[in-house]
mmCIF file of C-alpha atoms and ligand atoms in Angstrom:
data_model
loop_
_atom_site.group_PDB
_atom_site.id
_atom_site.type_symbol
_atom_site.label_atom_id
_atom_site.label_comp_id
_atom_site.label_asym_id
_atom_site.label_seq_id
_atom_site.Cartn_x
_atom_site.Cartn_y
_atom_site.Cartn_z
ATOM 1 C CA MET A 1 0.000 0.000 0.000
ATOM 2 C CA ARG A 2 1.003 3.607 -0.264
ATOM 3 C CA GLY A 3 -0.621 6.916 0.494
ATOM 4 C CA LYS A 4 -0.763 9.793 -1.908
ATOM 5 C CA SER A 5 2.761 10.791 -2.930
ATOM 6 C CA GLY A 6 4.356 12.833 -0.210
ATOM 7 C CA TRP A 7 1.735 11.592 2.177
ATOM 8 C CA ILE A 8 3.684 12.480 5.290
ATOM 9 C CA LEU A 9 3.726 16.170 4.446
ATOM 10 C CA GLN A 10 0.233 15.991 3.094
ATOM 11 C CA ARG A 11 -0.889 14.278 6.229
ATOM 12 C CA MET A 12 0.592 16.955 8.443
ATOM 13 C CA LEU A 13 -1.103 19.656 6.410
ATOM 14 C CA LEU A 14 -4.339 17.726 6.306
ATOM 15 C CA ALA A 15 -4.294 16.973 9.987
ATOM 16 C CA ALA A 16 -4.812 20.605 10.788
ATOM 17 C CA SER A 17 -7.337 21.354 8.069
ATOM 18 C CA LEU A 18 -9.289 18.157 8.540
ATOM 19 C CA ALA A 19 -9.542 18.490 12.254
ATOM 20 C CA ALA A 20 -11.487 21.644 11.547
ATOM 21 C CA ALA A 21 -13.350 20.208 8.568
ATOM 22 C CA VAL A 22 -14.396 17.041 10.339
ATOM 23 C CA ALA A 23 -15.554 18.981 13.336
ATOM 24 C CA CYS A 24 -17.694 21.251 11.154
ATOM 25 C CA ASN A 25 -19.038 18.460 8.984
ATOM 26 C CA ARG A 26 -19.775 15.945 11.645
ATOM 27 C CA GLY A 27 -23.420 16.962 11.834
ATOM 28 C CA LYS A 28 -23.725 16.488 8.112
ATOM 29 C CA GLU A 29 -21.767 13.266 7.797
ATOM 30 C CA GLY A 30 -22.886 11.583 10.950
ATOM 31 C CA VAL A 31 -26.258 10.784 12.339
ATOM 32 C CA GLN A 32 -28.808 13.508 11.727
ATOM 33 C CA ALA A 33 -31.968 12.241 13.267
ATOM 34 C CA GLN A 34 -33.228 9.349 15.273
ATOM 35 C CA SER A 35 -36.525 7.844 14.317
ATOM 36 C CA PRO A 36 -37.831 4.869 16.229
ATOM 37 C CA ALA A 37 -39.480 3.507 13.083
ATOM 38 C CA ALA A 38 -36.687 3.888 10.580
ATOM 39 C CA GLY A 39 -33.459 4.229 12.515
ATOM 40 C CA PRO A 40 -30.811 6.922 12.158
ATOM 41 C CA VAL A 41 -30.683 8.887 8.947
ATOM 42 C CA ALA A 42 -27.542 10.270 7.374
ATOM 43 C CA GLU A 43 -26.529 12.154 4.306
ATOM 44 C CA SER A 44 -24.185 10.326 1.909
ATOM 45 C CA GLN A 45 -23.148 11.450 -1.588
ATOM 46 C CA GLY A 46 -26.183 13.714 -1.667
ATOM 47 C CA LEU A 47 -28.488 10.829 -0.806
ATOM 48 C CA THR A 48 -30.417 10.320 2.364
ATOM 49 C CA VAL A 49 -29.355 7.016 3.819
ATOM 50 C CA THR A 50 -31.324 5.299 6.530
ATOM 51 C CA TYR A 51 -29.342 3.129 8.878
ATOM 52 C CA PRO A 52 -31.204 0.254 10.535
ATOM 53 C CA LEU A 53 -31.852 0.501 14.242
ATOM 54 C CA ASP A 54 -29.085 -0.541 16.557
ATOM 55 C CA SER A 55 -30.180 -3.871 17.978
ATOM 56 C CA GLY A 56 -28.849 -7.187 19.161
ATOM 57 C CA PRO A 57 -25.660 -8.041 20.983
ATOM 58 C CA THR A 58 -22.448 -6.223 20.039
ATOM 59 C CA PRO A 59 -20.436 -8.342 17.620
ATOM 60 C CA SER A 60 -16.931 -9.219 18.695
ATOM 61 C CA ILE A 61 -13.970 -11.436 17.897
ATOM 62 C CA ASN A 62 -11.592 -13.410 20.061
ATOM 63 C CA ALA A 63 -8.776 -10.854 19.956
ATOM 64 C CA ASP A 64 -6.334 -12.930 22.012
ATOM 65 C CA ARG A 65 -6.673 -15.777 19.536
ATOM 66 C CA ALA A 66 -6.254 -13.333 16.634
ATOM 67 C CA PHE A 67 -3.118 -11.938 18.275
ATOM 68 C CA GLN A 68 -1.778 -15.461 18.720
ATOM 69 C CA TYR A 69 -2.259 -15.940 14.959
ATOM 70 C CA VAL A 70 -0.196 -12.794 14.302
ATOM 71 C CA LYS A 71 2.609 -14.244 16.442
ATOM 72 C CA GLU A 72 2.495 -17.541 14.562
ATOM 73 C CA VAL A 73 2.472 -15.800 11.179
ATOM 74 C CA VAL A 74 5.415 -13.586 12.142
ATOM 75 C CA LYS A 75 7.357 -16.682 13.256
ATOM 76 C CA PHE A 76 7.538 -17.792 9.619
ATOM 77 C CA GLY A 77 9.838 -14.802 9.062
ATOM 78 C CA GLU A 78 9.986 -12.931 5.761
ATOM 79 C CA ARG A 79 7.134 -14.081 3.519
ATOM 80 C CA PRO A 80 7.469 -12.401 0.115
ATOM 81 C CA ILE A 81 6.026 -13.945 -3.034
ATOM 82 C CA GLY A 82 8.035 -16.822 -4.435
ATOM 83 C CA SER A 83 9.677 -17.652 -1.068
ATOM 84 C CA ALA A 84 9.595 -20.920 0.872
ATOM 85 C CA ASN A 85 8.151 -19.056 3.882
ATOM 86 C CA HIS A 86 5.335 -17.739 1.716
ATOM 87 C CA LYS A 87 4.486 -21.326 0.776
ATOM 88 C CA LYS A 88 4.521 -22.304 4.458
ATOM 89 C CA LEU A 89 2.116 -19.485 5.238
ATOM 90 C CA GLU A 90 -0.211 -20.508 2.398
ATOM 91 C CA ASN A 91 -0.365 -23.978 3.944
ATOM 92 C CA TYR A 92 -0.903 -22.496 7.420
ATOM 93 C CA ILE A 93 -3.889 -20.452 6.185
ATOM 94 C CA LEU A 94 -5.382 -23.396 4.289
ATOM 95 C CA GLU A 95 -4.877 -25.661 7.324
ATOM 96 C CA HIS A 96 -7.012 -23.263 9.413
ATOM 97 C CA LEU A 97 -9.739 -23.300 6.761
ATOM 98 C CA LYS A 98 -10.096 -27.078 6.627
ATOM 99 C CA GLY A 99 -13.717 -28.042 6.092
ATOM 100 C CA ASP A 100 -14.659 -24.564 4.833
ATOM 101 C CA GLN A 101 -15.552 -23.780 1.230
ATOM 102 C CA VAL A 102 -12.235 -22.533 -0.133
ATOM 103 C CA GLU A 103 -11.351 -21.322 -3.592
ATOM 104 C CA ASN A 104 -7.788 -20.834 -4.755
ATOM 105 C CA ASP A 105 -6.988 -18.201 -7.341
ATOM 106 C CA THR A 106 -3.487 -19.071 -8.513
ATOM 107 C CA PHE A 107 -1.563 -17.698 -11.448
ATOM 108 C CA THR A 108 1.867 -16.546 -12.523
ATOM 109 C CA ALA A 109 2.442 -12.809 -12.371
ATOM 110 C CA GLU A 110 4.738 -11.172 -14.894
ATOM 111 C CA THR A 111 6.516 -8.484 -12.940
ATOM 112 C CA VAL A 112 9.390 -6.096 -13.499
ATOM 113 C CA ALA A 113 11.512 -8.519 -11.451
ATOM 114 C CA GLY A 114 10.440 -11.620 -13.367
ATOM 115 C CA LYS A 115 7.733 -14.253 -12.984
ATOM 116 C CA PHE A 116 6.249 -15.077 -9.595
ATOM 117 C CA PRO A 117 3.588 -17.512 -8.432
ATOM 118 C CA VAL A 118 0.611 -15.669 -6.898
ATOM 119 C CA HIS A 119 -2.085 -17.272 -4.775
ATOM 120 C CA ASN A 120 -5.227 -15.487 -3.605
ATOM 121 C CA ILE A 121 -7.209 -17.544 -1.093
ATOM 122 C CA ILE A 122 -10.971 -17.135 -0.757
ATOM 123 C CA ALA A 123 -13.107 -18.740 1.977
ATOM 124 C CA LYS A 124 -16.863 -18.530 1.436
ATOM 125 C CA TYR A 125 -19.580 -18.516 4.093
ATOM 126 C CA ALA A 126 -23.099 -18.674 2.719
ATOM 127 C CA GLY A 127 -25.793 -16.222 3.745
ATOM 128 C CA THR A 128 -29.515 -16.228 3.063
ATOM 129 C CA LYS A 129 -29.542 -12.879 1.270
ATOM 130 C CA ASP A 130 -28.686 -12.439 -2.372
ATOM 131 C CA GLY A 131 -25.279 -10.768 -2.569
ATOM 132 C CA ILE A 132 -21.766 -10.979 -1.195
ATOM 133 C CA ILE A 133 -19.712 -8.943 1.274
ATOM 134 C CA VAL A 134 -15.954 -9.437 0.885
ATOM 135 C CA ILE A 135 -13.506 -8.859 3.740
ATOM 136 C CA ALA A 136 -9.952 -8.748 2.422
ATOM 137 C CA GLY A 137 -6.363 -8.266 3.500
ATOM 138 C CA HIS A 138 -2.968 -9.168 2.087
ATOM 139 C CA TYR A 139 -0.665 -11.866 3.478
ATOM 140 C CA ASP A 140 2.525 -11.385 1.460
ATOM 141 C CA THR A 141 5.395 -9.324 2.828
ATOM 142 C CA ASN A 142 7.502 -6.818 0.974
ATOM 143 C CA LEU A 143 9.978 -8.457 -1.440
ATOM 144 C CA PRO A 144 12.558 -5.635 -1.725
ATOM 145 C CA LEU A 145 13.068 -5.885 2.072
ATOM 146 C CA LEU A 146 14.104 -9.545 1.822
ATOM 147 C CA GLY A 147 17.250 -10.133 3.844
ATOM 148 C CA THR A 148 16.718 -7.207 6.210
ATOM 149 C CA GLY A 149 14.923 -9.244 8.868
ATOM 150 C CA TYR A 150 11.614 -7.604 7.957
ATOM 151 C CA VAL A 151 8.660 -9.703 9.180
ATOM 152 C CA GLY A 152 5.697 -7.392 8.507
ATOM 153 C CA ALA A 153 3.875 -7.989 11.808
ATOM 154 C CA ASN A 154 1.413 -5.201 11.071
ATOM 155 C CA ASP A 155 1.807 -4.987 7.285
ATOM 156 C CA GLY A 156 0.680 -8.455 6.222
ATOM 157 C CA GLY A 157 0.658 -10.227 9.586
ATOM 158 C CA SER A 158 -2.238 -8.405 11.260
ATOM 159 C CA THR A 159 -4.568 -8.876 8.310
ATOM 160 C CA THR A 160 -3.671 -12.530 7.759
ATOM 161 C CA ALA A 161 -4.571 -13.110 11.399
ATOM 162 C CA ILE A 162 -7.777 -11.112 11.670
ATOM 163 C CA LEU A 163 -9.167 -12.858 8.605
ATOM 164 C CA LEU A 164 -8.450 -16.240 10.220
ATOM 165 C CA GLU A 165 -10.353 -15.053 13.289
ATOM 166 C CA PHE A 166 -13.262 -13.836 11.118
ATOM 167 C CA ALA A 167 -13.369 -17.366 9.718
ATOM 168 C CA ASN A 168 -13.764 -18.697 13.270
ATOM 169 C CA GLN A 169 -16.651 -16.287 13.846
ATOM 170 C CA LEU A 170 -18.422 -17.157 10.585
ATOM 171 C CA ARG A 171 -17.843 -20.906 10.493
ATOM 172 C CA GLY A 172 -20.819 -23.136 11.188
ATOM 173 C CA LYS A 173 -23.205 -20.213 11.656
ATOM 174 C CA LYS A 174 -26.357 -19.642 9.691
ATOM 175 C CA LEU A 175 -25.737 -16.134 8.353
ATOM 176 C CA ASP A 176 -29.084 -14.386 7.965
ATOM 177 C CA GLY A 177 -27.609 -11.618 5.801
ATOM 178 C CA TYR A 178 -25.376 -11.540 2.747
ATOM 179 C CA SER A 179 -22.820 -14.258 2.095
ATOM 180 C CA VAL A 180 -19.411 -13.306 3.474
ATOM 181 C CA TRP A 181 -16.253 -14.131 1.557
ATOM 182 C CA LEU A 182 -12.882 -13.801 3.245
ATOM 183 C CA LEU A 183 -10.089 -12.964 0.852
ATOM 184 C CA TRP A 184 -6.390 -13.324 1.643
ATOM 185 C CA THR A 185 -4.860 -11.335 -1.186
ATOM 186 C CA ASP A 186 -1.373 -12.048 -2.471
ATOM 187 C CA ALA A 187 1.297 -9.936 -4.165
ATOM 188 C CA GLU A 188 -0.121 -6.672 -2.887
ATOM 189 C CA GLU A 189 3.401 -5.395 -2.386
ATOM 190 C CA ALA A 190 5.621 -4.034 -5.132
ATOM 191 C CA VAL A 191 8.505 -6.262 -6.256
ATOM 192 C CA ARG A 192 10.743 -3.206 -6.730
ATOM 193 C CA THR A 193 9.258 0.281 -6.321
ATOM 194 C CA TRP A 194 5.555 0.949 -5.921
ATOM 195 C CA SER A 195 3.855 2.161 -9.094
ATOM 196 C CA ASP A 196 0.580 1.538 -10.918
ATOM 197 C CA THR A 197 2.219 -1.348 -12.761
ATOM 198 C CA ASP A 198 4.389 -2.667 -9.914
ATOM 199 C CA SER A 199 1.790 -3.395 -7.191
ATOM 200 C CA LEU A 200 -1.524 -5.140 -6.462
ATOM 201 C CA TYR A 201 -0.778 -8.121 -8.713
ATOM 202 C CA GLY A 202 -3.167 -10.461 -6.929
ATOM 203 C CA THR A 203 -6.196 -8.184 -6.772
ATOM 204 C CA LYS A 204 -5.771 -6.925 -10.342
ATOM 205 C CA HIS A 205 -6.007 -10.540 -11.485
ATOM 206 C CA LEU A 206 -8.959 -11.393 -9.251
ATOM 207 C CA ALA A 207 -10.921 -8.237 -10.103
ATOM 208 C CA ALA A 208 -10.562 -9.016 -13.819
ATOM 209 C CA ARG A 209 -11.749 -12.567 -13.169
ATOM 210 C CA TRP A 210 -14.703 -11.499 -11.051
ATOM 211 C CA GLN A 211 -15.706 -8.911 -13.608
ATOM 212 C CA GLN A 212 -15.650 -11.531 -16.340
ATOM 213 C CA ASP A 213 -17.558 -14.247 -14.493
ATOM 214 C CA GLY A 214 -20.215 -11.878 -13.086
ATOM 215 C CA THR A 215 -19.138 -12.144 -9.435
ATOM 216 C CA ALA A 216 -18.308 -8.422 -9.230
ATOM 217 C CA LYS A 217 -21.962 -7.469 -9.800
ATOM 218 C CA LYS A 218 -23.014 -9.506 -6.770
ATOM 219 C CA ILE A 219 -20.557 -7.843 -4.370
ATOM 220 C CA LYS A 220 -22.430 -5.355 -2.177
ATOM 221 C CA ALA A 221 -19.348 -4.209 -0.290
ATOM 222 C CA PHE A 222 -15.607 -4.845 -0.309
ATOM 223 C CA LEU A 223 -14.086 -4.173 3.116
ATOM 224 C CA LEU A 224 -10.302 -4.078 2.957
ATOM 225 C CA THR A 225 -8.195 -4.236 6.100
ATOM 226 C CA ASP A 226 -4.539 -3.197 6.169
ATOM 227 C CA MET A 227 -2.116 -2.431 9.028
ATOM 228 C CA ILE A 228 -4.851 -2.666 11.642
ATOM 229 C CA GLY A 229 -2.814 -4.019 14.551
ATOM 230 C CA ASP A 230 -1.019 -0.789 15.558
ATOM 231 C CA VAL A 231 -1.254 -0.234 19.300
ATOM 232 C CA ASP A 232 -1.915 3.427 18.494
ATOM 233 C CA LEU A 233 -4.912 2.746 16.270
ATOM 234 C CA ASP A 234 -6.013 5.660 14.106
ATOM 235 C CA VAL A 235 -7.777 4.530 10.954
ATOM 236 C CA ASP A 236 -7.719 6.962 8.044
ATOM 237 C CA ARG A 237 -10.702 8.093 6.044
ATOM 238 C CA ASP A 238 -9.709 7.132 2.522
ATOM 239 C CA ALA A 239 -10.542 9.461 -0.347
ATOM 240 C CA ASN A 240 -10.076 6.575 -2.825
ATOM 241 C CA SER A 241 -12.838 4.508 -1.186
ATOM 242 C CA THR A 242 -16.615 4.682 -1.674
ATOM 243 C CA LYS A 243 -17.888 7.478 0.520
ATOM 244 C CA TRP A 244 -21.216 5.974 1.549
ATOM 245 C CA LEU A 245 -19.503 2.747 2.589
ATOM 246 C CA GLU A 246 -16.881 4.635 4.594
ATOM 247 C CA ASN A 247 -19.792 6.378 6.305
ATOM 248 C CA VAL A 248 -21.279 3.001 7.254
ATOM 249 C CA VAL A 249 -17.913 2.014 8.763
ATOM 250 C CA TYR A 250 -17.959 5.243 10.770
ATOM 251 C CA GLU A 251 -21.547 4.609 11.856
ATOM 252 C CA ALA A 252 -20.491 1.122 13.025
ATOM 253 C CA ALA A 253 -17.499 2.536 14.909
ATOM 254 C CA SER A 254 -19.699 5.178 16.535
ATOM 255 C CA ARG A 255 -22.284 2.640 17.663
ATOM 256 C CA LEU A 256 -19.554 0.683 19.418
ATOM 257 C CA GLY A 257 -17.987 3.799 20.963
ATOM 258 C CA TYR A 258 -14.792 3.465 18.904
ATOM 259 C CA GLN A 259 -15.205 6.579 16.740
ATOM 260 C CA SER A 260 -12.147 8.223 18.289
ATOM 261 C CA HIS A 261 -10.021 5.626 16.432
ATOM 262 C CA PHE A 262 -11.566 6.462 13.069
ATOM 263 C CA PHE A 263 -11.274 9.125 10.413
ATOM 264 C CA ALA A 264 -9.584 12.007 12.258
ATOM 265 C CA ARG A 265 -7.386 12.190 9.142
ATOM 266 C CA GLU A 266 -8.148 11.799 5.477
ATOM 267 C CA ASN A 267 -5.727 10.286 3.027
ATOM 268 C CA ALA A 268 -5.842 8.915 -0.517
ATOM 269 C CA ILE A 269 -4.660 5.336 -0.236
ATOM 270 C CA GLU A 270 -3.474 3.082 -3.031
ATOM 271 C CA ASP A 271 -4.259 -0.414 -1.899
ATOM 272 C CA ASP A 272 -5.933 -3.694 -2.844
ATOM 273 C CA HIS A 273 -9.344 -2.040 -3.168
ATOM 274 C CA LEU A 274 -8.393 -0.017 -6.257
ATOM 275 C CA PRO A 275 -8.828 -2.800 -8.845
ATOM 276 C CA PHE A 276 -12.329 -3.397 -7.423
ATOM 277 C CA MET A 277 -13.184 0.321 -7.292
ATOM 278 C CA LYS A 278 -12.298 0.468 -10.996
ATOM 279 C CA ILE A 279 -14.936 -2.134 -11.847
ATOM 280 C CA GLY A 280 -17.674 -0.478 -9.788
ATOM 281 C CA VAL A 281 -17.551 -2.441 -6.518
ATOM 282 C CA PRO A 282 -18.244 -0.281 -3.413
ATOM 283 C CA CYS A 283 -15.075 -0.416 -1.298
ATOM 284 C CA ALA A 284 -13.816 0.829 2.058
ATOM 285 C CA ASP A 285 -10.146 0.578 2.942
ATOM 286 C CA ILE A 286 -9.816 0.260 6.707
ATOM 287 C CA ILE A 287 -6.183 1.226 7.128
ATOM 288 C CA ASP A 288 -4.037 2.947 9.732
ATOM 289 C CA ILE A 289 -1.238 4.317 7.600
ATOM 290 C CA ASP A 290 0.320 6.258 10.487
ATOM 291 C CA TYR A 291 2.431 3.463 11.958
ATOM 292 C CA GLY A 292 4.916 4.902 14.422
ATOM 293 C CA TYR A 293 5.747 8.587 14.503
ATOM 294 C CA ASN A 294 5.691 9.805 10.877
ATOM 295 C CA GLY A 295 5.107 6.206 9.787
ATOM 296 C CA VAL A 296 8.656 5.167 10.763
ATOM 297 C CA TYR A 297 7.807 1.489 11.320
ATOM 298 C CA HIS A 298 6.184 1.049 7.916
ATOM 299 C CA HIS A 299 8.294 -1.151 5.595
ATOM 300 C CA THR A 300 11.169 -1.370 8.057
ATOM 301 C CA PRO A 301 12.520 -4.190 10.238
ATOM 302 C CA GLN A 302 10.827 -2.321 13.129
ATOM 303 C CA ASP A 303 7.443 -3.649 12.000
ATOM 304 C CA THR A 304 7.424 -6.223 14.797
ATOM 305 C CA ILE A 305 4.852 -7.768 17.116
ATOM 306 C CA ASP A 306 5.665 -5.475 20.069
ATOM 307 C CA LYS A 307 4.160 -2.514 18.144
ATOM 308 C CA LEU A 308 0.803 -4.295 17.968
ATOM 309 C CA SER A 309 -2.062 -4.761 20.390
ATOM 310 C CA PRO A 310 -4.900 -7.312 20.667
ATOM 311 C CA LYS A 311 -7.147 -4.367 21.575
ATOM 312 C CA SER A 312 -6.638 -2.844 18.118
ATOM 313 C CA LEU A 313 -7.545 -6.155 16.481
ATOM 314 C CA GLN A 314 -10.620 -6.315 18.691
ATOM 315 C CA ILE A 315 -11.718 -2.779 17.734
ATOM 316 C CA VAL A 316 -11.301 -3.362 14.009
ATOM 317 C CA GLY A 317 -12.825 -6.846 14.247
ATOM 318 C CA SER A 318 -15.926 -5.543 16.014
ATOM 319 C CA VAL A 319 -16.295 -2.587 13.661
ATOM 320 C CA VAL A 320 -16.049 -4.804 10.569
ATOM 321 C CA LEU A 321 -18.672 -7.210 11.942
ATOM 322 C CA GLU A 322 -20.937 -4.314 12.972
ATOM 323 C CA THR A 323 -20.522 -2.799 9.490
ATOM 324 C CA ILE A 324 -21.737 -6.073 8.011
ATOM 325 C CA ARG A 325 -24.667 -6.151 10.437
ATOM 326 C CA ILE A 326 -25.709 -2.658 9.324
ATOM 327 C CA LEU A 327 -25.251 -3.488 5.617
ATOM 328 C CA ASP A 328 -27.338 -6.640 6.011
ATOM 329 C CA LYS A 329 -30.278 -4.539 7.180
ATOM 330 C CA MET A 330 -29.841 -1.468 4.962
ATOM 331 C CA GLU A 331 -32.563 -1.425 2.341
ATOM 332 C CA PRO A 332 -31.815 -0.424 -0.266
ATOM 333 C CA LEU A 333 -28.063 0.021 -0.354
ATOM 334 C CA PRO A 334 -27.000 3.269 -2.048
ATOM 335 C CA PRO A 335 -26.418 2.937 -5.810
ATOM 336 C CA LYS A 336 -22.906 1.952 -6.897
HETATM 337 ZN ZN1 ZN B 1 3.409 -2.966 2.669
#
């Protein structure tokens, strides 16, 4: 992933302006009215959106188990595409999905550094409603950092783990909403230097496939997670995501009392959601790009487990599940 070029400076400038902007706009973007019959109403992309009433127990994940998964994933060491450790991690993920409906999207990517095997993993949990919600995150680690001791605890590790924990939450349950597909994306990272052509190999391939076979039309929402384990959790609002869907994420966070961890900053993030945005799938990138002061831990050997917290996994896990619960009951969903 990367933010808009020069994102650190941009972020510092934006921090000041957005703090003011968000404060002024909160009334407009957030909940406007409470109606016992229809639930909260909000404004999104010029449309009036009605959120379903807040009801039922608060969704949650087993954050300690998710954190244990991060530790196990990190123990494999560097896991870039084409490496033996990557293969071990593929097997580890598949081992945890035994008995689930799993689809493998494998192909050979032609990259600026040669050919690499790429393997997206999709686990599918059937719902009763027509349509699919995808929760995604990448599991590869950065190839150019190979040999530096880089283990990507947050960048790659946290998302691999939280998706495994989502699988535990979804498995064996009768989902009364949309089907949920968990997607471990591969080859998100650049093989040399991030650019439009050197990045997102796995999702570019899968988006093209899903557009061709008609799957893309059935996807109601694509929720991407990235770098969500940071002990200092501050998720960015992403200007490259679908605004109404980002608003649902914020509504979910607010309902759970976690809004202080969300959207104090806005950024324009290049990440695995872009290939799906391009084909008309509503996407929200749930990413905390500010990892360490001025992002100093990002893509460095300092991206280690001690910078992460089970609490952050729990917050993001709950917010993602609450987002799904809201989407399941939103009728109709805003147009794409
Ligand atoms: Zn990365």
